[in-house]
Short mmCIF file of C-alpha atoms (C1' of nucleotides) in Angstrom, two decimals:
data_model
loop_
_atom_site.label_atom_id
_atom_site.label_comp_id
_atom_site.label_asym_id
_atom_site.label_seq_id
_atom_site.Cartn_x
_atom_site.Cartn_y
_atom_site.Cartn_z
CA UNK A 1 13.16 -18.22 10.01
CA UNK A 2 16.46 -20.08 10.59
CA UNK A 3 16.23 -23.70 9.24
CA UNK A 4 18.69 -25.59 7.29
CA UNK A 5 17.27 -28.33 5.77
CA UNK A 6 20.42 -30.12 5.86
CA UNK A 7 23.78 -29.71 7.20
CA UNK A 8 25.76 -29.14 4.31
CA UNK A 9 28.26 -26.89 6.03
CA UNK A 10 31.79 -28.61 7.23
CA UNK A 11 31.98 -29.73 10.74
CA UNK A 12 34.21 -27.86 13.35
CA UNK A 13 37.02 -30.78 12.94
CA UNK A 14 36.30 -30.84 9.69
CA UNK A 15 36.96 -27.14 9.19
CA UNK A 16 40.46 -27.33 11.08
CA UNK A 17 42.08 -29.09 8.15
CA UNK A 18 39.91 -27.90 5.42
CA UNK A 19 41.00 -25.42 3.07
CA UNK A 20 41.27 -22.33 5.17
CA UNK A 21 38.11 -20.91 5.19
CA UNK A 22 35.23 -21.69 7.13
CA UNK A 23 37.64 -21.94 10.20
CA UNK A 24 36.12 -20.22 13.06
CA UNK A 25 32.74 -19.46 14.50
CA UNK A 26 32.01 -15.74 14.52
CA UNK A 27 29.85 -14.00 16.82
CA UNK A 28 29.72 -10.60 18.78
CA UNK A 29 29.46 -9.81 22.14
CA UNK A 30 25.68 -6.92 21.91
CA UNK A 31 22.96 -7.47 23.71
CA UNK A 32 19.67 -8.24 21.41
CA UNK A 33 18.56 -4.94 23.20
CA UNK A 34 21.52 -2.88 22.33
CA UNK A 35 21.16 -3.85 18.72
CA UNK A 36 17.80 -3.59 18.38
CA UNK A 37 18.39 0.07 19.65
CA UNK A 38 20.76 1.06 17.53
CA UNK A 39 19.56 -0.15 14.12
CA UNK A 40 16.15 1.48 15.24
CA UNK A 41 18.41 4.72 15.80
CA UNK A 42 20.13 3.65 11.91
CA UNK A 43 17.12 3.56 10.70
CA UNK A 44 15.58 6.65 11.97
CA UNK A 45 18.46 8.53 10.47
CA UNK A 46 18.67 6.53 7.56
CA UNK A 47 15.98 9.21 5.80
CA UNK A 48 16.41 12.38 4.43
CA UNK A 49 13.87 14.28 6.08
CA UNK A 50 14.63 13.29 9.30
CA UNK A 51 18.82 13.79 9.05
CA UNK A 52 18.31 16.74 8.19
CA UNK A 53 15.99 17.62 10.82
CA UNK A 54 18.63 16.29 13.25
CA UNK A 55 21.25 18.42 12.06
CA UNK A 56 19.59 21.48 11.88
CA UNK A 57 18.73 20.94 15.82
CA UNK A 58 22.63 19.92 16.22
CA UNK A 59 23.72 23.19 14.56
CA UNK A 60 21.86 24.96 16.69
CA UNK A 61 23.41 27.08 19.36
CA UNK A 62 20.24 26.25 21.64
CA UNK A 63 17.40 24.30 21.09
CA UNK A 64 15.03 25.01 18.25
CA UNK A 65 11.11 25.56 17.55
CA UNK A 66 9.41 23.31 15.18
CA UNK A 67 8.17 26.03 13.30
CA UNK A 68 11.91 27.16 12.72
CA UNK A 69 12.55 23.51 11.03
CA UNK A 70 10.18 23.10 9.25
CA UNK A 71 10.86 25.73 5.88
CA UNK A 72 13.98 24.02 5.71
CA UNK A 73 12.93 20.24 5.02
CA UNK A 74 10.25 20.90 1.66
CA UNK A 75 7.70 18.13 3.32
CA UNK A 76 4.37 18.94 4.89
CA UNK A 77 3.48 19.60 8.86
CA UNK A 78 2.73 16.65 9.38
CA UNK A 79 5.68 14.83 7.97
CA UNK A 80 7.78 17.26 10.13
CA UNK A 81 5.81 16.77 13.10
CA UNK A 82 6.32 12.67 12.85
CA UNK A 83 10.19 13.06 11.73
CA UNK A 84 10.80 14.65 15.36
CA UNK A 85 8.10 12.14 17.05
CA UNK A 86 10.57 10.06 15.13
CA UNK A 87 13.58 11.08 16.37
CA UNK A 88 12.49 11.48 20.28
CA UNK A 89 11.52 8.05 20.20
CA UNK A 90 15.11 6.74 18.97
CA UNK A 91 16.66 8.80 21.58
CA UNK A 92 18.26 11.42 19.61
CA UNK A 93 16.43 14.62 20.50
CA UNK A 94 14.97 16.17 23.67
CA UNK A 95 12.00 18.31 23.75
CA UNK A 96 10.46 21.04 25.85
CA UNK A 97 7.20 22.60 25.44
CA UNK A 98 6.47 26.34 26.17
CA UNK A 99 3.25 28.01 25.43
CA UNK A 100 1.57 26.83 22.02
CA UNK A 101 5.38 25.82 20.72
CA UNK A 102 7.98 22.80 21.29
CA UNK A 103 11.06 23.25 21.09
CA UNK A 104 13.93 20.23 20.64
CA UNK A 105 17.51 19.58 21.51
CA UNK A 106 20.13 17.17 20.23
CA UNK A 107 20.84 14.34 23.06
CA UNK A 108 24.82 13.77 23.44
CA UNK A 109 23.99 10.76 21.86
CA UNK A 110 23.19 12.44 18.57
CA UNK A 111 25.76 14.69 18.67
CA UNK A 112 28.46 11.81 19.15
CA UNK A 113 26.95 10.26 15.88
CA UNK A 114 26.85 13.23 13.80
CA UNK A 115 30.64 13.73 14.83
CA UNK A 116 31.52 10.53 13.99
CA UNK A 117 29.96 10.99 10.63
CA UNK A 118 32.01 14.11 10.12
CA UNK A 119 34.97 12.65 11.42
CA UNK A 120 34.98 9.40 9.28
CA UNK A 121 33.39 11.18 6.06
CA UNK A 122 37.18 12.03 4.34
CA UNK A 123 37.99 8.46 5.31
CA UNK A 124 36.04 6.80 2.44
CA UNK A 125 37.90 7.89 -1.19
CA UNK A 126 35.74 8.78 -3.74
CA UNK B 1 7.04 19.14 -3.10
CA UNK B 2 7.52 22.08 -1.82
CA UNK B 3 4.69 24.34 -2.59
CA UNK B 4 3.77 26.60 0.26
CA UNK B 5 -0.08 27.65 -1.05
CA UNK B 6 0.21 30.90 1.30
CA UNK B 7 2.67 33.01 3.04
CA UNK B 8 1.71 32.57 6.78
CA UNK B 9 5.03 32.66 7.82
CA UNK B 10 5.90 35.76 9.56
CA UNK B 11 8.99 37.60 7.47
CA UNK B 12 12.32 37.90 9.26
CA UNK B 13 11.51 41.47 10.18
CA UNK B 14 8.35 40.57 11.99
CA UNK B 15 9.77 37.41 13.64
CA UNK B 16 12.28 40.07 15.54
CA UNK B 17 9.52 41.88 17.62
CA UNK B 18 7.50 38.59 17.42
CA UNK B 19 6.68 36.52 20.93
CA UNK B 20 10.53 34.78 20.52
CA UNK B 21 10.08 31.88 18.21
CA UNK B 22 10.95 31.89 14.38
CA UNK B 23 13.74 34.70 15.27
CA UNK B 24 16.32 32.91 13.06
CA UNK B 25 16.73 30.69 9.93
CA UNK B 26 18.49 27.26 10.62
CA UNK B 27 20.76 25.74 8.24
CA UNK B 28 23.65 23.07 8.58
CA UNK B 29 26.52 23.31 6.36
CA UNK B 30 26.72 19.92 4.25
CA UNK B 31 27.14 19.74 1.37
CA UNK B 32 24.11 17.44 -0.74
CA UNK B 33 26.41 14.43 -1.16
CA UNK B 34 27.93 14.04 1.79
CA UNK B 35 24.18 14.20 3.34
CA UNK B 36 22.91 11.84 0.82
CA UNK B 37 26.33 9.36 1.80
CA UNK B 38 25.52 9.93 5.17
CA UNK B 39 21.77 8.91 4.39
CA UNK B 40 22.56 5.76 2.61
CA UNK B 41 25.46 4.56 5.28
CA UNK B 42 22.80 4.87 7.89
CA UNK B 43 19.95 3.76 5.98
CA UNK B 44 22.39 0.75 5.12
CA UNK B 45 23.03 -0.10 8.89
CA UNK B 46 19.49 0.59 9.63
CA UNK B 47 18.76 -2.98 9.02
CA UNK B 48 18.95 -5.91 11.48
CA UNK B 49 20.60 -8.23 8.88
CA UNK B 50 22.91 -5.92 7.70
CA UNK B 51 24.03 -4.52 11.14
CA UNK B 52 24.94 -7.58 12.59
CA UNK B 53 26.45 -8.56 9.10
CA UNK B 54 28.99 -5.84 10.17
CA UNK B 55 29.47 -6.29 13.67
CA UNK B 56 30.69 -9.65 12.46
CA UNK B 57 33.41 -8.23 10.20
CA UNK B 58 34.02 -5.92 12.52
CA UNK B 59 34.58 -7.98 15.73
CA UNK B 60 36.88 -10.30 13.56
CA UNK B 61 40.54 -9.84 13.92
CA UNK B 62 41.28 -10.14 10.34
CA UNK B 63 38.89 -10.43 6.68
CA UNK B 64 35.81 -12.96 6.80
CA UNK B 65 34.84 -15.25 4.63
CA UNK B 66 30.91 -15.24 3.45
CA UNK B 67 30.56 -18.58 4.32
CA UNK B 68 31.33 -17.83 7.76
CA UNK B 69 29.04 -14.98 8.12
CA UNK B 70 25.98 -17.09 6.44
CA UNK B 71 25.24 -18.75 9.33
CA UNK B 72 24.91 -16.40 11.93
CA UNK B 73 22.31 -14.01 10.14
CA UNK B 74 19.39 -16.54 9.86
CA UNK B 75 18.22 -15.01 6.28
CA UNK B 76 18.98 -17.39 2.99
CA UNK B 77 22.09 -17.67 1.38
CA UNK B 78 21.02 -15.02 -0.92
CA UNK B 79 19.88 -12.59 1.70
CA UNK B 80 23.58 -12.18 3.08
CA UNK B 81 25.12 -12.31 -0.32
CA UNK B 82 22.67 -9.04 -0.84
CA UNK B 83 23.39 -7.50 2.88
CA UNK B 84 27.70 -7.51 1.85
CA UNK B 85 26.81 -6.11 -1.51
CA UNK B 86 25.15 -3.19 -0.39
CA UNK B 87 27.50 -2.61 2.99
CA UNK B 88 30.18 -2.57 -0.03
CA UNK B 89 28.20 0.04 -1.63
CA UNK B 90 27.45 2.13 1.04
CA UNK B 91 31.41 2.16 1.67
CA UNK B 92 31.44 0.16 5.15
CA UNK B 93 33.11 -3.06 4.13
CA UNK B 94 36.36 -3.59 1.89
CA UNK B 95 36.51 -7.23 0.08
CA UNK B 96 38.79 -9.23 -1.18
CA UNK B 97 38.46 -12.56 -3.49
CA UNK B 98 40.46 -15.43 -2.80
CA UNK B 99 39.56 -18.55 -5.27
CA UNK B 100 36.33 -19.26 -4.81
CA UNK B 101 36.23 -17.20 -1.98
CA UNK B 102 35.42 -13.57 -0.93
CA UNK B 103 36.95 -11.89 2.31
CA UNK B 104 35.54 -9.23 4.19
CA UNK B 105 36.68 -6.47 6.44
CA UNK B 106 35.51 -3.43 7.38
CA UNK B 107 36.48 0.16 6.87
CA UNK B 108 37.76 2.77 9.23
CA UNK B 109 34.23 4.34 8.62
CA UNK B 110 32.57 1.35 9.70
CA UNK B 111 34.90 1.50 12.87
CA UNK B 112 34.46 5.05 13.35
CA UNK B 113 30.58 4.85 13.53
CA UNK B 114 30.44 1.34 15.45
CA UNK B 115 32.71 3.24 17.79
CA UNK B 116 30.67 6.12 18.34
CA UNK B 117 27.41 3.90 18.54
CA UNK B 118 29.33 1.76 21.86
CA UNK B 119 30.30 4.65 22.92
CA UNK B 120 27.26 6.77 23.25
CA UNK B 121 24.82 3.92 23.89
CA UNK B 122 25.27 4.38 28.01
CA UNK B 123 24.31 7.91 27.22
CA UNK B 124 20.64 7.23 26.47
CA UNK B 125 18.57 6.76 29.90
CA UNK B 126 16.56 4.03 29.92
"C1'" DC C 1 35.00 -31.46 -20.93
"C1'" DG C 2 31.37 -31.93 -16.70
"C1'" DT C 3 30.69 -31.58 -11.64
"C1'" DT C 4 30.84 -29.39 -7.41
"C1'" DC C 5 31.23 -25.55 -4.45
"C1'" DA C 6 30.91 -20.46 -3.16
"C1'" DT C 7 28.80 -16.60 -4.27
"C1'" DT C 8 26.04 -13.36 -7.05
"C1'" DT C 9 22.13 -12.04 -9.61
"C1'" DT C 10 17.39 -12.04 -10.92
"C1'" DA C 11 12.26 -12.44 -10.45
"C1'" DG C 12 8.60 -12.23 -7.72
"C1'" DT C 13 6.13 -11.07 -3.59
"C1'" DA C 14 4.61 -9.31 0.78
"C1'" DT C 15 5.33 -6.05 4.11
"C1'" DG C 16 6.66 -1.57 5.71
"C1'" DC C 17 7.67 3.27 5.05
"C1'" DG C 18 7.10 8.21 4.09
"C1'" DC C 19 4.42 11.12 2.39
"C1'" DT C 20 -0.06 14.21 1.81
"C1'" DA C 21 -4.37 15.72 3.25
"C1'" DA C 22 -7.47 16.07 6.63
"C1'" DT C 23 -8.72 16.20 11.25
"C1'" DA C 24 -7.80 16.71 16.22
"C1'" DT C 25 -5.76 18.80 20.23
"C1'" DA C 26 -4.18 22.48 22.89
"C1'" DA C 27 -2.88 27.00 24.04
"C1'" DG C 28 -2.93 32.02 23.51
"C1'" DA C 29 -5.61 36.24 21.83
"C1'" DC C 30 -9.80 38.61 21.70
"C1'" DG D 1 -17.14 31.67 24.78
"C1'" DT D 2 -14.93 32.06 19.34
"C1'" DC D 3 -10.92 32.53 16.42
"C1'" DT D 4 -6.41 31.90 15.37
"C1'" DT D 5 -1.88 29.62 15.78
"C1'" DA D 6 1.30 25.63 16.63
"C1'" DT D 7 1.74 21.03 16.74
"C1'" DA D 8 0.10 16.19 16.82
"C1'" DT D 9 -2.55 12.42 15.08
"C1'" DT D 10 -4.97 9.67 11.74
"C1'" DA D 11 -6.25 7.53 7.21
"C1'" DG D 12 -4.89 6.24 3.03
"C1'" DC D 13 -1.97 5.61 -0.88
"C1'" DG D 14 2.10 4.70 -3.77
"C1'" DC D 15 6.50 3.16 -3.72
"C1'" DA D 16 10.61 1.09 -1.78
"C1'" DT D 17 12.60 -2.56 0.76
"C1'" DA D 18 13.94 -7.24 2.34
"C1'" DC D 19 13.21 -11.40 1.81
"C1'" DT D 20 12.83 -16.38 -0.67
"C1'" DA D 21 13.56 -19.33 -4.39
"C1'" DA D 22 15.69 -20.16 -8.46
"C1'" DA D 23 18.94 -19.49 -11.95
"C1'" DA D 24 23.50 -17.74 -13.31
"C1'" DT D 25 28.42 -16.98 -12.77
"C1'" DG D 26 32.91 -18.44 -11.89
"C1'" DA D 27 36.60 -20.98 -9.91
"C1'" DA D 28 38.67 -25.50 -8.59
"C1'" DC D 29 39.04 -30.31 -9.50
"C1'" DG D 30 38.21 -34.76 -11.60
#
DNA sequence: CGTTCATTTTAGTATGCGCTAATATAAGAC
DNA sequence: GTCTTATATTAGCGCATACTAAAATGAACG
């Protein structure tokens, strides 16, 4: 999916006494595996039902049964049940089952997001 | 969408001599826009292009040029010009234009959450 | 002016996502 | 065993998303 059908882009010598821009590669240093985790983890939290999920479980003082979660999000059983299948699967909640119920847990991982969202929220000016 | 046909909940009085689960309603204290910013930002970064759009900007000592950021992503021209546009929205890049040029950088948000993500990505056992 | 270059915008399309409804599993209660 | 209760799984559908290709904008330069 990458193929430039011809090299219309200045060379690297080129570039050096070009007109300023254009005058570096660029690159970072994440593995494909690190990325590909966290924009799966993006993602996941990059829906309403399932946010919210997460932050009820982070603003809990101890972990919390599904059936406590799921009044608060306004989509059917299911859709609960597959937000937190969701969300174990990315890494950001734990889950323990006792008797007919599950309960889940925010992983520190989670929790360091969330805080950075808090933290950074003021930082953009409306 | 929220149309419970029945009560089968049990009521907060019952849940209190009930087997232990449902014994408390679970909130978070957001208010709906900053969930709904929240939501976008990560449903923004949720997105291989646009992710690595940003760790671009973000690994860059100072603004970057579009035309340096086009050939790393290995979507069309198009594509990219899309993936800024909406990192702009979604408040995670500042730009500048310079002649025929635009500039990138990102925001202290954008640093804040990249931040947390390197942080907490030893955190998740593999 | 017209041409070229950098970027944005639009139109169209194919794939993926998030939901509901229904069914399945699994564990207590009886 | 049957009957609930709690959660998970599946099928299916409508809608959103992410891309490509093409056209449009806008700035520099002749």
């Amino acid at each position: 999916m990458n193929e430039p059908t011809t090299d219309e882009r200045p060379t690297d010598a080129q570039r050096e006494q070009e007109t300023g821009c254009c005058s570096g590669r660029h690159e970072h240093a994440l593995s494909e595996s690190a990325v590909a985790t966290d924009v799966e983890l993006l993602a996941t939290l990059g829906n309403d039902t399932r946010y919210e999920a997460l932050r009820i479980i982070a603003a809990a003082d101890d972990d919390v049964c599904v059936c406590e979660i799921e009044p608060a999000l306004g989509v059917s059983q299911g859709a609960v049940s597959q937000a937190l299948s969701r969300l174990f699967s990315a890494g950001l909640v734990e889950r323990r089952k006792e008797g007919r119920w599950r309960y889940y847990s925010s992983t520190p991982r989670a929790e360091g997001l969330l805080a950075a969202l808090d933290e950074t929220r003021g930082d953009v000016r409306d």
